């Protein structure tokens, strides 16, 4: 009575990408491997016509447009924000959606390309971290200060930081101390 | 652009049953659920080929997670051979090609109704709990809009009052299964109707837990290393069921959560509720090379 | 004897399903076609509750469930889950519907006229037992009207708006993709009107009737007058990627507007529409919509109350789920109860001992 299609390449990629993102956010600071480098596969995994997306990359914008998602010109309208760099982005990112205490899920997902293992050293603690964890990320202390200001838990935004095929997740529940 | 570019080649059913947009919605909500542990995230909840209330919420989460290399264990009341557990496991494997197992240690995903397995779950494992009623405040506030506002305000006074009244009236907290618990110090959640015995297994666990209510369209999560604290008063410690001294009449194991079976002529017999743990104990006693993992309770004491 | 890892559960469910299906016998295209041809109103009801318009699939669902309505609706909704959404059709306008029945209880006559159309309303409900005695019932032919009614009929509400009886529509030009869709997003409260009407459109007929009737009897604050009841067929107009609009086919629809008292200088209007012809459902649903505005929380006309409790798949599923084993939760309750009793007994015992050892005055 039931005929089921085998998974195609897109399905397999989205499944593996999601698994990496899920574990990345479940264990903040841990590096997870994506099946493909870059942000395109993440967009494919998460967004479609139900979403409003901001992206600073024209190629990615075209790809997102094909999913039927609405393109936001303004970061404050977007539920998903894709950035090719976080450098000097604080001023724009102050507008990131943080949801409300009533609907914390309205807080945005920020997906950004960020170097892992270099740059500002930070200490992470909170859900998903056994004790605390220290690592270096190409994210400025100014950004972390802005995040601390915006994320009044349970309000806040959640970050997926991508370097090639590596992904690190930092949900709003994580306490980030700049070292 | 043509009409055909808007759609895809016809197939009777998508891989994993759910179509791509349903999976994307679940993925988005599952990530938010991880980001705000214990907070109920609303989702559209598609209809699946099972009746609402029969594990459709857990099923949607599992169907989003599975791939052909997954190994799935499904239990109902702790048993792998319960009729509904069998039905769900068979469905998952039919639509995904995932492997089936009864062994907690071999599973990549454990979908469960009313129990957490007795063997400690590892950091690479996912527990998916089926949730009939996701709202811990339902008993004190049936209106969900008001209850949601109470969560927003972290206003749990009415819930504390109910627990206090039980102590005054009955001498103890009478909550059976589904003991309300504070997650990450902020949101009170129901751990689903698992016995009190199982709630400590969610606290600072290594594995990831999703809890999903298909009928009520809410899902929430407990990430690894997250505090899950049953609501108790400092002078009235949390009490699990008095099962530490009971022995399974079939497998001989003791110190685990048991099913009570009334026997003719009065009295009760007991059988271990985690049925595959019992099976493995018997097989081991018969000399078979089976591995029993470390358990959360040892000699009836929680010690993870 | 060893604890045999029987697959008893799996065998039992397999056989139980076989038993059910064996009773229904072979299902073939003929049976499906017969159901489709002979039970149009049942098909309509199922399509409405499934929110899936396909007479053929609805007939198949009825055939394979033996007419167990909640099962038939579930099977269709589950099938619907697997289908991609290709496009969003243009909203249906009242005056574009190919109208076969349209009546108003608010006026003796209305622009375009009262069109009775097909109905049993004025028939004598007599069981045709002759059929069982070998005398087939052949319905007498309908006499064509001298002047056929036009296929499309104006909207009464439009006329009322022109007369200043109804509030002007805000006429917000909502883009098609911005219309909320209940099947792709969760129902939250207070619900958008789109979500409320969509939820009522796929609500269980009996449930909507029960709660709508409670409102009519006085558990609501507004007694409905049927402003307009309309049964007809609507074109499903979609846009080709190249930009041309075309009709992909027609669907049978019902819609009802009910009105009551004056509010803010205008008549208040409740509305409901659904796939298929189902008059009872749309009148009851429109009554619930009409009554929702000032409904007390927890009353049957409060939207959270009636939308949750008329959701057929959720309600029937939860109801039958109580057949599943609950012995773990029960065990947990038993434990707390026994412990409380034991504590109480111990306390009484201690109290008794203490009383005995009190020094005599």
Short mmCIF file of C-alpha atoms in Angstrom, two decimals, chain A residues 23 27, chain B residues 103-110 119-127 206-209 224:
data_model
loop_
_atom_site.label_atom_id
_atom_site.label_comp_id
_atom_site.label_asym_id
_atom_site.label_seq_id
_atom_site.Cartn_x
_atom_site.Cartn_y
_atom_site.Cartn_z
CA UNK A 23 24.63 18.82 17.20
CA UNK A 27 27.07 21.32 22.06
CA UNK B 103 18.94 -2.75 21.98
CA UNK B 104 19.39 0.70 23.50
CA UNK B 105 23.14 0.49 22.90
CA UNK B 106 22.70 -0.16 19.17
CA UNK B 107 20.18 2.62 18.52
CA UNK B 108 20.99 6.01 17.04
CA UNK B 109 17.43 7.21 17.72
CA UNK B 110 15.21 5.96 20.55
CA UNK B 119 20.97 2.01 30.13
CA UNK B 120 22.79 5.34 30.04
CA UNK B 121 22.38 7.00 26.66
CA UNK B 122 25.52 8.16 24.90
CA UNK B 123 26.46 11.55 23.51
CA UNK B 124 25.73 10.42 19.94
CA UNK B 125 22.20 9.23 20.72
CA UNK B 126 18.89 11.03 20.45
CA UNK B 127 15.88 10.31 22.62
CA UNK B 206 25.05 13.25 27.59
CA UNK B 207 22.36 12.62 25.00
CA UNK B 208 19.95 15.01 23.30
CA UNK B 209 16.23 14.74 24.03
CA UNK B 224 23.01 17.59 26.62
#
